[in-house]
PDB file of C-alpha atoms in Angstrom:
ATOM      1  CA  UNK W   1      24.671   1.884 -18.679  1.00  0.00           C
ATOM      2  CA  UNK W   2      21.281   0.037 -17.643  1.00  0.00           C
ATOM      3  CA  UNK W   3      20.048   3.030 -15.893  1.00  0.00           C
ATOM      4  CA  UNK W   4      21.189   5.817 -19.160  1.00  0.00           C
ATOM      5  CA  UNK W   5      18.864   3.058 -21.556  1.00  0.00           C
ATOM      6  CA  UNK W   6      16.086   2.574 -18.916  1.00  0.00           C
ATOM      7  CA  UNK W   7      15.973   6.384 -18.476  1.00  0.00           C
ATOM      8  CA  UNK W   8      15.926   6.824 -22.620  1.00  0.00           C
ATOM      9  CA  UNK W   9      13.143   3.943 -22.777  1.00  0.00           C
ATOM     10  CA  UNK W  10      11.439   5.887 -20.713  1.00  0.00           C
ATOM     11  CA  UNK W  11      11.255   8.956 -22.358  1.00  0.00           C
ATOM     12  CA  UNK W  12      10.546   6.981 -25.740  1.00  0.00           C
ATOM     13  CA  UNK W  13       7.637   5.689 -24.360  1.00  0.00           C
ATOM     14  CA  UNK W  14       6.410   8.909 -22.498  1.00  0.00           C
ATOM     15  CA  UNK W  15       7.120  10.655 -26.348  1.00  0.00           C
ATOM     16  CA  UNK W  16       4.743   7.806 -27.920  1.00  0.00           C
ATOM     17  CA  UNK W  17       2.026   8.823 -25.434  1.00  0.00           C
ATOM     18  CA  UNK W  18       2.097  11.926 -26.254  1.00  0.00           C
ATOM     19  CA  UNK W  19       1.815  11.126 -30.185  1.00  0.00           C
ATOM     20  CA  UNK W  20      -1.154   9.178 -29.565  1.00  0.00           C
ATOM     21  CA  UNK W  21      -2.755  12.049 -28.177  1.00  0.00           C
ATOM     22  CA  UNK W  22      -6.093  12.735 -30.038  1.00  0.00           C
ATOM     23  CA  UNK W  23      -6.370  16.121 -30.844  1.00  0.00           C
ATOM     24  CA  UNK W  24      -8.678  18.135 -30.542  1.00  0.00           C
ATOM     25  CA  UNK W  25     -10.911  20.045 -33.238  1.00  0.00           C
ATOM     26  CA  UNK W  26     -11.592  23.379 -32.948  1.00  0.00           C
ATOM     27  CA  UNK W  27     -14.387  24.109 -34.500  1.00  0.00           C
ATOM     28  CA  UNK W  28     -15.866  27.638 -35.284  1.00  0.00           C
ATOM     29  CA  UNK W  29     -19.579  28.521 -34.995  1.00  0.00           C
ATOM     30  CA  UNK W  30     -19.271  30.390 -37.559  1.00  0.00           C
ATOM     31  CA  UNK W  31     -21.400  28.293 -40.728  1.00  0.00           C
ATOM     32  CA  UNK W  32     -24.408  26.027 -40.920  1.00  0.00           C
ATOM     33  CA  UNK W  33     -26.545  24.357 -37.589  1.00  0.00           C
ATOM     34  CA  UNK W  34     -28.898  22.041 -38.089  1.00  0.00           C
ATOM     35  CA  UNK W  35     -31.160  20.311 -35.081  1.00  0.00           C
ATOM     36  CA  UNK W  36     -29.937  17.045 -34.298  1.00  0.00           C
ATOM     37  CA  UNK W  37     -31.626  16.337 -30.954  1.00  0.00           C
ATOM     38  CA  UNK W  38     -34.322  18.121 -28.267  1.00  0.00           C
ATOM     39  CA  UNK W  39     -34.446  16.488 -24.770  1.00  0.00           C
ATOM     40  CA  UNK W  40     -36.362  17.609 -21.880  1.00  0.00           C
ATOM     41  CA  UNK W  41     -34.221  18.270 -18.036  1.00  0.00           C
ATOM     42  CA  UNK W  42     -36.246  16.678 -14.982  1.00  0.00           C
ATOM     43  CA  UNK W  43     -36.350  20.138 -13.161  1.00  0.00           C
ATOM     44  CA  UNK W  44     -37.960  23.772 -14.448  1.00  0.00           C
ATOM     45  CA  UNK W  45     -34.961  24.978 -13.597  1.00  0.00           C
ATOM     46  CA  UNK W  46     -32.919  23.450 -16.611  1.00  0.00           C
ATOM     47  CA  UNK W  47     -30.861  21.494 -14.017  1.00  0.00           C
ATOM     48  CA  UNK W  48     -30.592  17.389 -13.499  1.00  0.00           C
ATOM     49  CA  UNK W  49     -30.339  15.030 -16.516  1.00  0.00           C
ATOM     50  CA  UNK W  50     -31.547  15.864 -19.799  1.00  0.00           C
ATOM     51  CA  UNK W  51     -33.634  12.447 -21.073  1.00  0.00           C
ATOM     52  CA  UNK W  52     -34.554  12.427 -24.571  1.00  0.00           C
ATOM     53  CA  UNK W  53     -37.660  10.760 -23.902  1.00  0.00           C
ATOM     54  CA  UNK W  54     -41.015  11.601 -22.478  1.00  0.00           C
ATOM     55  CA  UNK W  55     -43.235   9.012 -20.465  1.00  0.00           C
ATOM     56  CA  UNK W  56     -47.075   9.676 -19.465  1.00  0.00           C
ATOM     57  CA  UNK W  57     -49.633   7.217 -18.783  1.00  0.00           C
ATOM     58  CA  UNK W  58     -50.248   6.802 -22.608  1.00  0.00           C
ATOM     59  CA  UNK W  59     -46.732   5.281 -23.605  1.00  0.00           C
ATOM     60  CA  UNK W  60     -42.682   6.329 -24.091  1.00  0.00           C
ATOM     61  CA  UNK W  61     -42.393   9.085 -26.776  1.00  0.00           C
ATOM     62  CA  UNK W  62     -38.980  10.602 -28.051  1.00  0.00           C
ATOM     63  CA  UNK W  63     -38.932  14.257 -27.278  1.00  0.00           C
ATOM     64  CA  UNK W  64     -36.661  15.031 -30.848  1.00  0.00           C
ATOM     65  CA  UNK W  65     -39.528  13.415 -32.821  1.00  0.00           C
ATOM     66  CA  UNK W  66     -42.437  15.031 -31.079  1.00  0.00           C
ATOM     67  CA  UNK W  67     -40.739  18.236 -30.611  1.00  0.00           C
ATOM     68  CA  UNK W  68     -39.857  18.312 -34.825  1.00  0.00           C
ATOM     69  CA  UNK W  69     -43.669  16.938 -35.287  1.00  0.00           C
ATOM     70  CA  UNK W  70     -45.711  20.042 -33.113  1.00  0.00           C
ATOM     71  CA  UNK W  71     -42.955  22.818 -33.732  1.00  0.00           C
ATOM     72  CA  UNK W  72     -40.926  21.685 -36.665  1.00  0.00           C
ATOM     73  CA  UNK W  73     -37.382  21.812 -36.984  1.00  0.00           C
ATOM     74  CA  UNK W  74     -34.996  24.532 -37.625  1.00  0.00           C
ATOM     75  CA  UNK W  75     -31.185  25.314 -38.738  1.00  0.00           C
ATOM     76  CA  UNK W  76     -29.388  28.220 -37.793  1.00  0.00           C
ATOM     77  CA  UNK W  77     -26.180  30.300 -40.239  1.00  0.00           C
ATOM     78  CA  UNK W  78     -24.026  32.303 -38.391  1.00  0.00           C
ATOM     79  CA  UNK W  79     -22.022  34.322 -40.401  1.00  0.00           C
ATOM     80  CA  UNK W  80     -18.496  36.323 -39.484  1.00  0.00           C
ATOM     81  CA  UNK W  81     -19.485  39.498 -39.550  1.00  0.00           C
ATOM     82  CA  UNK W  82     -21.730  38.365 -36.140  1.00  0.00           C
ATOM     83  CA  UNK W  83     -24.904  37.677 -37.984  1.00  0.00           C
ATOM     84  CA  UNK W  84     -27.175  35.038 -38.982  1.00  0.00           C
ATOM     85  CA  UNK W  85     -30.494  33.515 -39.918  1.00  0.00           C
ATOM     86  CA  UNK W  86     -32.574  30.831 -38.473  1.00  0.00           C
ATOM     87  CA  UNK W  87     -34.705  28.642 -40.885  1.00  0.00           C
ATOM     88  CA  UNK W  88     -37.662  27.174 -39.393  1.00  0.00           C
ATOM     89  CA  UNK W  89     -38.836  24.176 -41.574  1.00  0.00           C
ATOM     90  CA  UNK W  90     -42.099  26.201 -42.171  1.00  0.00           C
ATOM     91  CA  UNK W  91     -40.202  28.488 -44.350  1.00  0.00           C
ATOM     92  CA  UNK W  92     -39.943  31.635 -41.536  1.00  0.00           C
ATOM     93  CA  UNK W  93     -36.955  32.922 -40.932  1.00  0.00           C
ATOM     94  CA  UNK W  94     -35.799  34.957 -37.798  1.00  0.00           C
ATOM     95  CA  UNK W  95     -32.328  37.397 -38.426  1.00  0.00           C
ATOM     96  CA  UNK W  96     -30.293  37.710 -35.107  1.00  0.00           C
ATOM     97  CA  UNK W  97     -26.706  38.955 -34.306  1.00  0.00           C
ATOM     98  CA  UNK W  98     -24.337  36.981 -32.135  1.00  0.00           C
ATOM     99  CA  UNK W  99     -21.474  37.741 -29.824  1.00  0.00           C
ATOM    100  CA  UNK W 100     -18.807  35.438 -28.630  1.00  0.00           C
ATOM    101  CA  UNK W 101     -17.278  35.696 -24.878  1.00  0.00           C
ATOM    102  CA  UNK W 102     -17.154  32.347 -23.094  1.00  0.00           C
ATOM    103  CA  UNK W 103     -20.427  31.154 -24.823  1.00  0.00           C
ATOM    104  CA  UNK W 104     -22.006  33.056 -27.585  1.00  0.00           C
ATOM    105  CA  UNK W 105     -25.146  35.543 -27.463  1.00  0.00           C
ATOM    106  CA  UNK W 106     -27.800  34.984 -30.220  1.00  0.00           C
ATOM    107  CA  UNK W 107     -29.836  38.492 -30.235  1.00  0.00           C
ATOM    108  CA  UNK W 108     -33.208  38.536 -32.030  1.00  0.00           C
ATOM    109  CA  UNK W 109     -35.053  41.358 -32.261  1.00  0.00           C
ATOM    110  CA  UNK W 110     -38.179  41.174 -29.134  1.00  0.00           C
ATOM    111  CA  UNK W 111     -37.186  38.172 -28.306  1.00  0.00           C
ATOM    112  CA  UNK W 112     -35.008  36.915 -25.369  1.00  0.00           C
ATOM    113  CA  UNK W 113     -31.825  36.254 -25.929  1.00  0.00           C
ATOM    114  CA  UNK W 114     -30.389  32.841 -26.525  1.00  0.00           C
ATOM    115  CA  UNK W 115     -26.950  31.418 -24.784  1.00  0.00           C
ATOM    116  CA  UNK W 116     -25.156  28.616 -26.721  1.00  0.00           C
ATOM    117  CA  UNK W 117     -22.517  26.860 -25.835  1.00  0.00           C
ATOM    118  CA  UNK W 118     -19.756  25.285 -28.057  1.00  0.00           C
ATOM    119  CA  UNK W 119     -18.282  21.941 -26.630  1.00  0.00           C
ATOM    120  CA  UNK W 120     -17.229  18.705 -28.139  1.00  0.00           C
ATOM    121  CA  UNK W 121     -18.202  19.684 -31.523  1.00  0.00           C
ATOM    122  CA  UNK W 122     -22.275  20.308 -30.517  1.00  0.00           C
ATOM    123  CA  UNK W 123     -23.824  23.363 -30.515  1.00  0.00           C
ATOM    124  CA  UNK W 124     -26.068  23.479 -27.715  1.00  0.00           C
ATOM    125  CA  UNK W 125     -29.164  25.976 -25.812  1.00  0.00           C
ATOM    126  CA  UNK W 126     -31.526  25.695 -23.256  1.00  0.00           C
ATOM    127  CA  UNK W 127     -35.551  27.346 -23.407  1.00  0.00           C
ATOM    128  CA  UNK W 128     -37.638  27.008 -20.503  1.00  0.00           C
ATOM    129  CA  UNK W 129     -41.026  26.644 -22.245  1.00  0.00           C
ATOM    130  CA  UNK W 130     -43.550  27.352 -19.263  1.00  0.00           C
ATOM    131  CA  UNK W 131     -42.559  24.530 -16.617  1.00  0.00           C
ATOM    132  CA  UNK W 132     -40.327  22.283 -18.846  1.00  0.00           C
ATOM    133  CA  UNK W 133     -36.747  23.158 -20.140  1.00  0.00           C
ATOM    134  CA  UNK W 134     -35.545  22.099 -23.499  1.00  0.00           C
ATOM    135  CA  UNK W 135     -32.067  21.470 -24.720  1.00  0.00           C
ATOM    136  CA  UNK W 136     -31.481  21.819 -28.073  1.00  0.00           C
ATOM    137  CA  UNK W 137     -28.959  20.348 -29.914  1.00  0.00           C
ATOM    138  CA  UNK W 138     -27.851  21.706 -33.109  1.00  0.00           C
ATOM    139  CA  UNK W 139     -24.588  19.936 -35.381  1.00  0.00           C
ATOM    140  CA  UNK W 140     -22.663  21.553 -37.729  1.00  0.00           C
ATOM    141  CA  UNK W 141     -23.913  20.804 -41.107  1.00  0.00           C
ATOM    142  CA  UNK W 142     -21.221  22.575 -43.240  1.00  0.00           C
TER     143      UNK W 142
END
């Protein structure tokens, strides 16, 4: 008898594990991006730690802020039928197409293409802009 309740305890508790689970969201890329963060890896190569913040000899500086004060900021709409818009904060907008295979494919016409991933709910991309690499991270504003 101790061992039958000890096994069912057991399983009770195993079963309340499992309901505590969090799930997780899946969210679609299809809707509305905006720019949430910009941060700068410590190798050309995009690898090592991305740090949003930039030291020289004249101070700390964040790299969202300076990036959104020199370029501007920008939000990007991808819609289901694989295409979408950027909007740049200086009113431009770029069209593109996307496709989705294990990350997703932002085409703009005579430009490079763009990868993005998808993870944890952040929309992410790297640019190598001459010899630093950005990150960009975009959050779903829809």
């Amino acid at each position: 008898k101790e061992f039958i309740m000890k096994k069912y305890l057991i399983i009770l508790v195993l079963i309340g594990f499992w309901g505590c689970e969090e799930e997780v969201e899946n969210i679609s890329i299809v809707g509305a991006w905006t720019l949430s963060e910009v941060c700068t890896f410590e190798n050309e190569d995009c690898s090592g730690e991305c740090s949003s913040e930039y030291s020289d000899s004249t101070g700390t500086y964040d790299v969202t802020e300076g990036w959104i004060e020199l370029e501007g900021s920008f939000s990007m709409i991808f819609l289901e039928d694989g295409t979408g818009s950027i909007l740049f904060s200086n009113n431009n907008e770029d069209i593109f197409t996307w496709v989705e295979s294990e990350t997703y494919t932002v085409s703009i016409e005579n430009e490079e293409d763009l990868i993005f991933n998808l993870s944890n709910g952040l929309l992410t991309t790297n640019a190598d802009e001459g010899n630093i690499c950005f990150q960009f991270t975009l959050i779903k504003s829809d």
